Amino acid sequence: MVGRRRPGWLWVAAVGVYAFLYLPLAIVVILSFNDSLLNAEWVGFTTRWYVMLFEDRALLGAAANSLFIALVSATGATLLGTMAGLAMQRCRSGLLRGLPVLVFAPVAMPEILLGVSLLLFFRQVLDLTLGLLSILIAHVTFSIGFVAIVVRTSLAAMDESLFEAARDLGASAWQTFRHVTLPLIAPSVVAGFLMSFALSIDDFVITFFVAGVGVTTLPLQIYSMIKVAVSPEVNAVSTLLMALTLTLITVASRLAPAALRLRM
Amino acid sequence: MSLLEIRNVTRRFGRLAAVDRVSLSVDAGEFFTLVGPSGCGKTTLLRMIAGFEEPDEGDLLLDGRPLAGIPPERRPVHTVFQSYALFPHMSVAENVAFPLQMAGTPARDIDGRVREALELVHLDDRAQHLPAQLSGGQKQRVALARALIGKPRLLLLDEPLAALDAKLREQITGELIALQRAVGISFVFVTHSQHEALALSHRLAVMNCGHVEQVGSPEEIYARPANRFVAGFIGTINLLPVEVREATPAALRLFAGGLGEIISTPQPGLCTGDRGTLALRPEQVRIIADGGDPMTENRARGSVRDCLYLGDVTVYRIAIAGGVVIEALLANRDPGVNRFLERDAPVIIGWARDSGVFLRD
Ligand SMILES: Nc1ncnc2c1ncn2[C@@H]1O[C@H](COP(=O)(O)OP(=O)(O)OP(=O)(O)O)[C@@H](O)[C@H]1O
Ligand SMILES: [Mg+2]
């Protein structure tokens, strides 16, 4: 094999794009290990900002809230989103034909719009006290579409006669789902869960609108810390959050490559 | 009583009748084939037998009991799909065990029966492979083993050989016949290959546009096609427009433009002046060197228009007076020697009076 030479400018462009995307993040990561309160220049290596994180009561509380919300809302979104994905694949005619657009819409809708409308919905329609429950419902709402897309994409790539073959060979509708459909879509379901988890734990805008006063999540807490000053502590917690998100998304894209390539 | 009875079954998609008033019966232990051009409703008929579609009109009976309303999983009918539909997340053994597990067979019996089924299709050494690790022919055999292991009354095969190359098709065709005999299960086999239909079946049904045109043994269908469609679809055939000159119990005299008078086998119910077609197989047409063949009552002079050398046989297209072209097929008994006819060479062709079938228009 003769290696094909790629033009040099392509390399330059690629490096430029990656730098644009990741340089700010890299600076945050580097500064989180900088032994200086002022952030300005490199003084020396330290992990003391990370140690400090684990003594910050308010931050730990917010992190616990975020993890709980992410876990519960991702579970809920995965259940509902998987069902939506299955329904979309099954019912491609008749009443449910418009379903895909309706489920996918929140994915593309501006977050601020979704935040405001959810706020109005909770306060004026449901008369709900803002708090944990309203955050959970909001997070499920914006995650369902992602799960549905991933599940639907993997189903669409499958040979429909697989499911007929199962029925033909003696499996009831439930057994077909249990022994054939579910194992086949399992990677996409897990990918959907991980994405929902990542979306939930990172979300700021929508949570900002529906959180009320009682409950704080990690992004909200970081925001309130920044209002005082961009401390090395903020860099440290951001680094951890970034690492978690990156891991989740990487695993998810391994599990459902087709669906995620479509979106990302 | 036949195993499967199809009575006047119709299935419509919108305004199109994909299957149109079809009546058929399949006997126990029979290898029955549905053959016809693409889109003639073969798959739709099969899907109604399997339970994936319900007929709009008519009845399906298995062992005399109506199948209406019985879901696919409760019909003793299994299908081999064209795409094989092997479960990609299960090993070969797990795929084959699937019907037994669904039927609640005790776990201790399953292993033995899976081994037996895989031996039947010569795949016992591939039990732990995943479908993705198998060749097309091997996948096809796993699909067969999986469909047979539950001992269905009826096995439906929808173009199971379509995805295989010619050599493999031939080999598996032979294996299928042996397999069907060994298990004694009735097969309903769908194909649009006339060769497979003739080679495999006890009986076959030729379908066209949702209708059944003719049902019969391969010999009946080939030698006595009921109409022009069947004649043209199964094998190649010369179709000559003719008119009845004289129809007596002793002989049928026909007249064809360019050929003159033709003597054919008598058929009841014809009278002078009836128009129709004489269907004549190319292998029934002789090419006579010096006119001395007493077996051929019918003669015509012509010249070779072109010839197609196929190895075992050569197909000659002979131009007769009046623009009629007749195909004649000659076996190449001594390869290299028999290609004696050049283009435009004058020849005499002939065929016996009992060759050919008169088909009414
Ligand atoms: N689900 C469906 N909806 C609408 N029309 C259909 C459907 N299934 C089949 N048809 C139509 O019914 C007719 C018969 O189709 P069918 O699949 O039975 O043909 P076939 O004989 O199996 O053809 P092939 O040899 O190409 O597989 C076709 O014209 C097809 O377009
Ligand atoms: Mg078909």
XYZ file of C-alpha atoms and ligand atoms in Angstrom:
657
model
C 0.000 0.000 0.000
C 1.126 3.480 -0.833
C 0.095 6.002 1.794
C -1.970 8.820 0.361
C -0.595 12.235 1.281
C -3.175 14.600 2.617
C -2.717 18.263 1.722
C -0.990 20.297 4.402
C -3.692 22.939 4.697
C -6.151 20.243 5.797
C -3.933 19.520 8.763
C -3.705 23.173 9.614
C -7.477 23.565 9.454
C -8.054 20.514 11.604
C -5.573 21.652 14.233
C -7.192 25.086 14.183
C -10.674 23.697 14.783
C -9.529 21.462 17.598
C -7.629 24.305 19.182
C -10.686 26.532 18.948
C -12.818 23.852 20.605
C -10.489 22.591 23.250
C -7.968 25.302 24.079
C -10.254 27.138 26.535
C -11.079 23.808 28.159
C -7.431 22.849 28.302
C -6.593 26.138 30.031
C -9.223 25.437 32.678
C -7.741 21.999 33.248
C -4.185 23.346 33.484
C -5.139 26.147 35.842
C -6.988 23.726 38.088
C -3.570 22.286 38.932
C -1.902 25.708 39.292
C -0.690 26.581 42.740
C -1.838 30.207 42.515
C -4.996 31.916 43.680
C -4.873 34.475 40.914
C -4.936 32.171 37.942
C -2.671 34.382 35.957
C 0.553 32.497 35.454
C 1.957 29.068 36.206
C 3.427 28.864 39.674
C 3.670 25.194 40.448
C 1.751 21.944 40.482
C -0.807 21.250 43.201
C -3.895 19.172 43.876
C -5.012 21.260 46.780
C -7.958 22.807 44.915
C -9.337 19.328 44.475
C -8.877 18.607 48.168
C -10.679 21.842 48.910
C -13.625 20.754 46.788
C -14.265 17.898 49.104
C -14.465 20.210 52.070
C -16.902 22.613 50.427
C -20.250 21.677 51.914
C -22.371 23.684 49.489
C -20.566 22.277 46.472
C -20.810 18.698 47.703
C -24.524 19.142 48.322
C -25.034 20.505 44.819
C -23.005 17.630 43.358
C -25.103 15.108 45.236
C -28.269 16.773 43.939
C -26.931 16.731 40.392
C -25.990 13.072 40.525
C -29.371 12.132 41.956
C -31.251 14.193 39.367
C -29.124 12.815 36.534
C -29.660 9.234 37.664
C -33.417 9.510 38.103
C -34.121 11.690 35.061
C -31.886 9.565 32.800
C -33.710 6.439 33.961
C -37.079 8.033 33.306
C -36.017 9.444 29.941
C -34.563 6.078 28.917
C -37.777 4.229 29.724
C -40.031 6.740 27.982
C -37.624 7.444 25.116
C -37.170 3.752 24.368
C -40.917 3.271 24.247
C -41.233 6.294 21.969
C -38.501 4.929 19.686
C -40.216 1.536 19.504
C -43.591 3.115 18.817
C -42.147 5.278 16.039
C -40.629 2.284 14.340
C -43.786 0.197 14.725
C -46.436 2.747 13.761
C -45.271 4.449 10.608
C -48.746 5.147 9.325
C -52.002 6.479 10.670
C -52.393 8.636 13.748
C -48.859 8.245 15.077
C -47.122 9.354 11.887
C -46.438 12.799 13.358
C -44.955 11.357 16.533
C -41.270 11.530 15.552
C -41.333 15.261 14.926
C -43.131 15.914 18.205
C -40.684 13.838 20.211
C -37.585 15.163 18.466
C -38.658 18.820 18.619
C -37.361 19.528 22.157
C -33.933 18.358 21.005
C -33.668 21.207 18.535
C -35.661 23.812 20.455
C -33.684 26.672 22.037
C -33.070 25.805 25.671
C -34.219 29.154 26.906
C -37.582 28.667 25.206
C -37.997 25.259 26.762
C -36.968 26.659 30.161
C -39.459 29.488 30.043
C -42.313 27.344 28.797
C -41.665 24.668 31.395
C -41.579 27.337 34.084
C -44.930 28.696 32.929
C -46.325 25.185 32.727
C -45.233 24.249 36.231
C -46.330 27.499 37.868
C -49.482 28.406 36.013
C -50.888 25.091 34.871
C -49.744 22.568 37.459
C -49.295 25.053 40.291
C -46.240 23.051 41.314
C -43.768 24.306 43.884
C -40.454 24.572 42.045
C -37.845 22.173 43.354
C -36.526 18.683 42.855
C -39.644 17.392 41.149
C -39.864 20.223 38.631
C -36.160 19.792 37.777
C -36.634 16.061 37.289
C -39.613 16.518 34.979
C -37.765 19.167 32.976
C -34.692 16.982 32.529
C -36.765 14.000 31.459
C -38.494 16.250 28.927
C -35.364 17.396 27.145
C -33.691 13.957 27.253
C -36.508 11.798 25.849
C -35.892 12.962 22.300
C -32.218 11.957 22.387
C -33.029 8.460 23.640
C -35.826 8.089 21.094
C -33.525 9.120 18.231
C -30.820 6.660 19.231
C -33.244 3.745 19.705
C -35.162 4.524 16.551
C -31.999 4.727 14.465
C -30.804 1.341 15.652
C -34.220 -0.232 15.016
C -34.428 1.240 11.543
C -31.109 -0.399 10.669
C -32.428 -3.842 11.617
C -34.025 -6.399 9.350
C -37.739 -6.388 10.117
C -37.975 -10.093 9.362
C -35.986 -10.782 12.559
C -39.027 -9.908 14.604
C -41.365 -11.812 12.317
C -39.047 -14.815 12.464
C -39.284 -14.809 16.247
C -43.090 -14.791 16.120
C -43.053 -17.416 13.416
C -40.891 -19.718 15.533
C -43.271 -19.623 18.466
C -42.439 -16.493 20.481
C -45.317 -14.369 21.753
C -45.154 -10.598 21.292
C -43.664 -10.224 24.780
C -41.131 -13.053 24.265
C -40.082 -11.492 20.970
C -39.434 -8.211 22.739
C -37.637 -9.886 25.637
C -35.423 -12.285 23.634
C -34.889 -10.496 20.335
C -35.795 -6.793 20.303
C -34.386 -5.837 23.690
C -30.991 -7.565 23.333
C -30.603 -6.002 19.907
C -31.405 -2.457 21.002
C -29.649 -2.782 24.393
C -26.476 -0.934 23.320
C -28.577 1.966 22.035
C -30.660 2.035 25.197
C -27.520 2.204 27.330
C -26.090 4.866 25.020
C -29.324 6.835 25.383
C -29.098 6.546 29.150
C -25.506 7.788 29.230
C -26.353 10.723 26.968
C -29.331 11.659 29.094
C -27.139 11.440 32.165
C -24.533 13.711 30.605
C -27.157 16.189 29.402
C -28.774 16.311 32.811
C -25.610 16.765 34.836
C -24.394 19.593 32.556
C -27.640 21.435 32.131
C -27.696 25.013 33.245
C -30.254 27.053 31.308
C -33.375 24.968 31.792
C -32.477 24.090 35.367
C -31.946 27.768 36.071
C -35.577 28.465 35.191
C -37.241 25.568 36.963
C -35.035 25.070 40.053
C -36.750 27.540 42.341
C -34.905 28.519 45.487
C -34.554 25.312 47.476
C -32.469 23.062 45.290
C -29.078 23.781 43.725
C -27.348 21.666 41.118
C -23.668 21.612 40.289
C -23.841 23.963 37.262
C -26.000 26.406 39.243
C -23.528 26.275 42.114
C -20.582 26.876 39.793
C -22.402 29.867 38.331
C -22.980 31.375 41.744
C -19.304 30.829 42.601
C -18.195 32.553 39.403
C -20.273 35.580 40.259
C -17.823 36.134 43.115
C -14.612 35.226 41.282
C -13.218 32.563 38.975
C -11.406 30.709 41.711
C -9.107 27.727 41.171
C -11.793 25.724 42.926
C -14.169 26.449 40.040
C -11.519 25.254 37.620
C -11.146 22.039 39.568
C -14.851 21.223 39.696
C -15.231 22.127 36.026
C -12.393 19.773 35.171
C -14.102 16.912 37.000
C -17.422 17.629 35.324
C -15.742 17.778 31.936
C -13.987 14.469 32.489
C -17.271 12.809 33.485
C -19.157 14.166 30.472
C -16.427 13.223 28.055
C -16.323 9.679 29.412
C -20.099 9.262 29.177
C -20.281 10.560 25.625
C -17.310 8.469 24.515
C -18.858 5.281 25.891
C -22.236 6.194 24.399
C -20.763 6.785 20.947
C -19.037 3.391 21.083
C -22.349 1.718 21.898
C -24.473 3.383 19.258
C -22.085 4.660 16.597
C -24.659 5.105 13.833
C -27.109 7.134 15.889
C -24.501 9.407 17.377
C -22.708 10.055 14.137
C -26.015 11.327 12.844
C -26.303 13.876 15.594
C -22.741 14.859 16.353
C -57.849 -34.906 3.276
C -55.094 -32.521 2.349
C -52.905 -30.871 4.951
C -53.383 -27.298 3.792
C -56.457 -26.030 1.985
C -56.546 -22.591 0.461
C -60.091 -21.736 -0.538
C -60.804 -18.760 -2.731
C -58.391 -16.512 -0.876
C -58.103 -12.840 -1.809
C -55.827 -10.213 -0.287
C -55.967 -6.600 -1.399
C -53.568 -3.746 -0.832
C -55.608 -0.679 -1.591
C -57.198 -1.410 -4.947
C -54.618 -3.970 -6.023
C -55.529 -7.596 -5.416
C -52.097 -9.062 -4.643
C -53.694 -12.497 -4.293
C -56.879 -12.968 -6.248
C -59.296 -15.860 -5.528
C -56.602 -18.474 -5.141
C -57.567 -22.059 -4.355
C -54.882 -24.657 -3.718
C -54.274 -27.694 -1.589
C -51.061 -29.162 -0.272
C -50.853 -32.782 0.824
C -48.994 -34.198 3.774
C -45.360 -34.872 2.898
C -45.564 -32.957 -0.340
C -42.965 -30.626 -1.837
C -45.169 -27.921 -3.299
C -43.784 -24.954 -5.212
C -45.234 -21.548 -6.005
C -43.582 -20.071 -9.040
C -44.288 -16.880 -10.943
C -42.843 -13.546 -11.986
C -41.910 -10.853 -9.478
C -44.900 -9.233 -7.809
C -47.388 -11.988 -8.637
C -48.330 -12.480 -4.979
C -46.210 -15.442 -3.886
C -44.874 -13.826 -0.747
C -48.277 -12.438 0.149
C -49.805 -15.910 -0.088
C -47.019 -17.329 2.059
C -47.462 -14.593 4.652
C -51.136 -15.443 4.932
C -50.284 -19.089 5.567
C -47.717 -18.077 8.193
C -50.173 -15.675 9.835
C -48.534 -12.318 9.118
C -51.408 -11.257 6.884
C -55.097 -12.116 7.077
C -57.032 -12.799 3.872
C -59.718 -10.273 2.946
C -61.839 -13.091 1.575
C -61.683 -16.851 1.598
C -60.412 -19.404 4.092
C -57.202 -21.153 4.974
C -57.512 -24.554 6.618
C -54.797 -26.645 8.193
C -55.801 -30.244 8.912
C -59.352 -29.162 8.197
C -59.356 -26.472 10.886
C -59.606 -22.807 9.910
C -56.494 -20.731 10.590
C -58.304 -17.396 10.802
C -57.459 -15.452 13.950
C -54.640 -17.761 15.043
C -51.439 -15.707 15.564
C -48.208 -16.808 13.821
C -46.660 -18.228 17.002
C -49.534 -20.647 17.504
C -49.548 -22.038 13.947
C -47.590 -25.271 13.382
C -46.035 -23.555 10.382
C -42.470 -22.260 10.254
C -40.810 -20.049 7.667
C -37.352 -19.819 6.147
C -37.009 -16.161 5.217
C -35.197 -14.941 2.162
C -32.832 -12.895 4.339
C -32.525 -15.930 6.669
C -33.416 -13.672 9.648
C -30.902 -15.345 11.962
C -30.735 -13.612 15.349
C -27.358 -11.849 15.208
C -26.827 -11.840 18.981
C -27.243 -15.600 19.344
C -24.835 -18.381 18.403
C -25.812 -20.954 15.803
C -26.815 -23.375 18.570
C -28.867 -20.718 20.353
C -30.606 -19.772 17.134
C -31.555 -23.375 16.493
C -32.639 -23.869 20.113
C -34.926 -20.825 20.011
C -38.139 -22.565 18.857
C -37.676 -25.298 21.463
C -37.190 -22.752 24.220
C -40.290 -20.873 23.161
C -42.222 -24.130 23.167
C -41.064 -24.813 26.730
C -39.062 -27.942 25.893
C -37.182 -29.192 28.992
C -33.597 -27.890 28.984
C -32.069 -31.388 29.153
C -33.695 -32.353 25.828
C -32.695 -29.201 23.988
C -28.952 -29.870 23.577
C -29.471 -33.282 22.012
C -32.074 -32.081 19.573
C -30.020 -29.063 18.560
C -27.091 -31.374 17.839
C -29.320 -33.652 15.752
C -30.722 -30.728 13.792
C -27.260 -29.333 13.086
C -26.028 -32.750 11.981
C -28.947 -32.927 9.580
C -27.633 -29.816 7.813
C -23.926 -30.731 8.281
C -23.130 -27.833 10.585
C -22.436 -29.597 13.884
C -18.917 -28.120 13.955
C -20.220 -24.547 13.772
C -22.538 -24.632 16.792
C -20.722 -21.918 18.737
C -20.221 -19.506 15.830
C -22.202 -16.311 15.475
C -24.258 -15.846 12.290
C -21.890 -13.091 11.177
C -19.081 -15.667 11.023
C -20.917 -17.922 8.553
C -20.998 -17.991 4.759
C -24.261 -17.464 2.883
C -24.806 -21.163 2.337
C -24.121 -21.934 5.981
C -26.554 -19.252 7.161
C -29.138 -20.722 4.881
C -28.662 -24.142 6.473
C -28.904 -22.740 9.985
C -32.176 -21.095 9.012
C -33.387 -24.458 7.717
C -32.341 -26.299 10.874
C -34.011 -23.654 13.025
C -37.249 -23.839 11.084
C -37.306 -27.649 11.148
C -36.325 -28.348 14.752
C -39.785 -27.609 16.155
C -41.246 -30.267 13.828
C -43.812 -28.015 12.143
C -46.551 -29.562 10.014
C -45.642 -27.240 7.195
C -42.430 -25.441 6.238
C -42.621 -22.289 4.147
C -39.547 -21.245 2.178
C -39.547 -17.823 0.543
C -36.860 -17.850 -2.168
C -34.351 -19.386 0.220
C -31.744 -19.815 -2.495
C -31.992 -16.379 -4.079
C -28.955 -14.995 -2.255
C -26.649 -17.864 -3.193
C -24.420 -18.231 -6.224
C -25.357 -20.622 -9.003
C -23.067 -23.458 -7.987
C -24.228 -23.416 -4.384
C -27.859 -23.210 -5.456
C -27.481 -26.388 -7.425
C -25.860 -28.180 -4.513
C -28.420 -27.011 -1.967
C -31.263 -27.857 -4.347
C -30.124 -31.460 -4.177
C -29.767 -31.319 -0.409
C -33.221 -29.808 -0.016
C -34.863 -32.732 -1.793
C -33.008 -35.228 0.412
C -33.813 -33.219 3.515
C -37.495 -32.971 2.729
C -37.652 -36.708 2.230
C -35.784 -37.349 5.473
C -38.027 -35.185 7.661
C -41.294 -35.923 5.873
C -42.610 -32.397 6.476
C -44.639 -30.666 3.769
C -42.719 -27.857 2.087
C -44.257 -24.865 0.360
C -41.418 -23.365 -1.622
C -41.479 -20.003 -3.350
C -39.214 -19.203 -6.253
C -39.197 -17.335 -9.484
C -36.728 -19.757 -10.966
C -38.412 -22.260 -13.257
C -35.405 -24.582 -12.925
C -35.795 -24.844 -9.163
C -39.526 -25.270 -9.506
C -39.167 -28.165 -11.923
C -36.287 -29.821 -10.121
C -37.653 -29.719 -6.589
C -41.391 -30.121 -6.604
C -43.866 -32.924 -6.462
C -46.385 -30.396 -7.703
C -46.170 -26.738 -8.552
C -48.521 -23.845 -9.039
C -47.720 -21.228 -11.660
C -48.953 -17.810 -10.569
C -49.450 -14.596 -12.490
C -50.936 -11.287 -11.313
C -52.375 -12.819 -8.170
C -54.013 -15.727 -10.012
C -53.060 -19.370 -10.175
C -52.663 -20.210 -13.854
C -52.026 -23.938 -13.546
C -51.339 -26.561 -10.902
C -49.689 -29.871 -11.695
C -46.631 -32.080 -11.589
C -43.480 -30.704 -13.249
C -44.039 -33.062 -16.223
C -47.630 -31.928 -16.687
C -46.730 -28.280 -16.480
C -43.807 -28.629 -18.846
C -45.367 -30.936 -21.395
C -48.969 -29.723 -21.267
C -49.067 -26.061 -20.325
C -52.630 -24.865 -19.896
C -52.145 -21.503 -21.566
C -49.663 -19.227 -23.235
C -48.490 -17.688 -19.984
C -47.519 -21.026 -18.454
C -46.018 -22.199 -21.732
C -43.845 -19.101 -21.940
C -42.910 -18.931 -18.290
C -41.739 -22.501 -17.774
C -38.906 -23.273 -20.163
C -38.507 -21.734 -23.599
C -41.069 -22.525 -26.223
C -42.012 -21.693 -29.799
C -45.445 -20.127 -29.998
C -46.945 -20.340 -33.502
C -50.275 -18.688 -34.293
C -52.482 -21.329 -35.952
C -56.025 -21.958 -37.079
C -57.922 -25.279 -36.843
C -58.521 -26.838 -40.264
C -60.027 -30.107 -39.198
C -60.585 -31.628 -35.761
C -61.408 -35.350 -35.656
C -60.812 -37.916 -32.903
C -58.008 -39.296 -35.075
C -56.052 -36.154 -35.852
C -55.967 -32.428 -35.487
C -55.085 -30.545 -38.630
C -53.914 -26.988 -38.149
C -52.901 -24.275 -40.540
C -50.107 -21.816 -39.882
C -48.957 -18.982 -42.115
C -45.546 -19.794 -43.599
C -45.666 -23.396 -42.465
C -48.734 -24.702 -44.194
C -50.599 -27.629 -42.721
C -49.560 -29.063 -39.358
C -50.716 -32.351 -37.893
C -51.072 -32.411 -34.124
C -52.490 -34.540 -31.313
C -56.295 -34.567 -31.256
C -57.999 -32.555 -28.558
C -61.656 -32.659 -27.641
C -63.905 -29.672 -28.113
C -62.254 -28.026 -31.110
C -63.947 -27.148 -34.355
C -62.834 -25.884 -37.707
C -61.977 -22.211 -37.698
C -60.858 -22.021 -34.036
C -57.825 -19.819 -33.590
C -55.025 -20.532 -31.180
C -51.351 -21.135 -30.641
C -49.219 -24.181 -31.202
C -46.666 -24.457 -28.418
C -43.608 -26.411 -29.452
C -40.535 -27.026 -27.279
C -37.202 -26.366 -29.031
C -35.957 -29.851 -28.129
C -38.928 -31.362 -29.988
C -37.841 -29.741 -33.227
C -35.456 -31.870 -35.300
C -33.077 -30.575 -37.888
C -33.102 -33.035 -40.741
C -30.120 -33.327 -43.015
C -31.561 -35.208 -46.001
C -35.282 -35.422 -45.266
C -35.258 -39.106 -44.381
C -36.690 -39.087 -40.873
C -39.976 -40.975 -40.743
C -40.855 -39.794 -37.214
C -41.525 -36.230 -38.215
C -44.845 -35.778 -39.965
C -44.460 -32.023 -39.943
C -41.788 -30.445 -42.142
C -40.660 -27.008 -43.095
C -37.795 -25.514 -45.076
C -35.791 -22.676 -43.624
C -32.351 -21.291 -43.072
C -30.213 -20.828 -39.998
C -30.518 -17.294 -38.731
C -28.188 -17.635 -35.776
C -27.012 -20.134 -33.262
C -26.147 -20.059 -29.602
C -23.544 -22.529 -28.401
C -24.192 -23.470 -24.753
C -21.729 -26.312 -24.301
C -24.103 -29.206 -23.731
C -26.551 -28.007 -26.371
C -26.699 -25.585 -29.264
C -29.805 -23.481 -29.859
C -30.501 -22.712 -33.534
C -32.933 -20.059 -34.634
C -34.355 -21.092 -37.966
C -36.095 -18.602 -40.227
C -39.074 -20.105 -42.082
C -41.027 -18.486 -44.886
C -43.430 -15.739 -43.862
C -41.198 -14.314 -41.130
C -41.747 -17.211 -38.706
C -38.709 -18.046 -36.564
C -38.491 -21.404 -34.823
C -35.993 -22.340 -32.158
C -34.505 -25.811 -32.307
C -32.250 -27.342 -29.711
C -29.594 -29.889 -30.561
C -27.671 -31.881 -27.993
C -23.925 -31.769 -28.598
C -23.239 -35.469 -28.253
C -19.778 -35.241 -29.759
C -18.476 -31.866 -28.678
C -16.927 -29.962 -31.555
C -18.464 -32.144 -34.224
C -22.067 -31.094 -33.975
C -21.579 -27.420 -34.784
C -22.078 -28.121 -38.421
C -24.620 -25.497 -39.319
C -23.339 -22.191 -40.541
C -25.353 -19.019 -40.673
C -27.779 -18.901 -43.631
C -27.321 -22.629 -44.279
C -30.543 -24.071 -45.746
C -32.112 -26.710 -43.514
C -35.265 -28.755 -43.167
C -36.844 -28.883 -39.766
C -39.470 -31.319 -38.598
C -41.414 -32.450 -35.574
C -43.627 -35.383 -34.730
C -47.413 -35.094 -34.664
C -47.534 -35.785 -30.915
C -45.073 -32.981 -30.188
C -46.511 -29.606 -29.394
C -49.716 -28.529 -27.699
C -52.557 -26.540 -29.199
C -53.542 -23.691 -26.883
C -56.824 -21.936 -27.464
C -56.719 -18.127 -27.396
N -47.594 -4.470 2.538
C -47.934 -4.161 1.275
N -48.532 -3.010 0.995
C -48.890 -2.694 -0.273
N -48.690 -3.475 -1.343
C -48.078 -4.657 -1.139
C -47.665 -5.063 0.177
N -47.103 -6.286 0.075
C -47.147 -6.607 -1.231
N -47.732 -5.653 -1.951
C -47.968 -5.700 -3.406
O -48.583 -6.921 -3.703
C -48.061 -7.477 -4.895
C -47.555 -8.873 -4.643
O -46.423 -8.789 -3.811
P -45.619 -10.072 -3.342
O -44.551 -9.597 -2.412
O -46.559 -11.077 -2.806
O -44.975 -10.563 -4.699
P -43.969 -11.764 -4.979
O -44.647 -12.682 -5.900
O -43.484 -12.323 -3.690
O -42.796 -11.040 -5.733
P -41.219 -11.299 -5.676
O -40.956 -12.486 -6.526
O -40.634 -10.048 -6.254
O -40.848 -11.501 -4.224
C -46.996 -6.529 -5.383
O -47.546 -5.752 -6.417
C -46.676 -5.681 -4.184
O -46.335 -4.382 -4.573
Mg -41.603 -12.373 -2.677
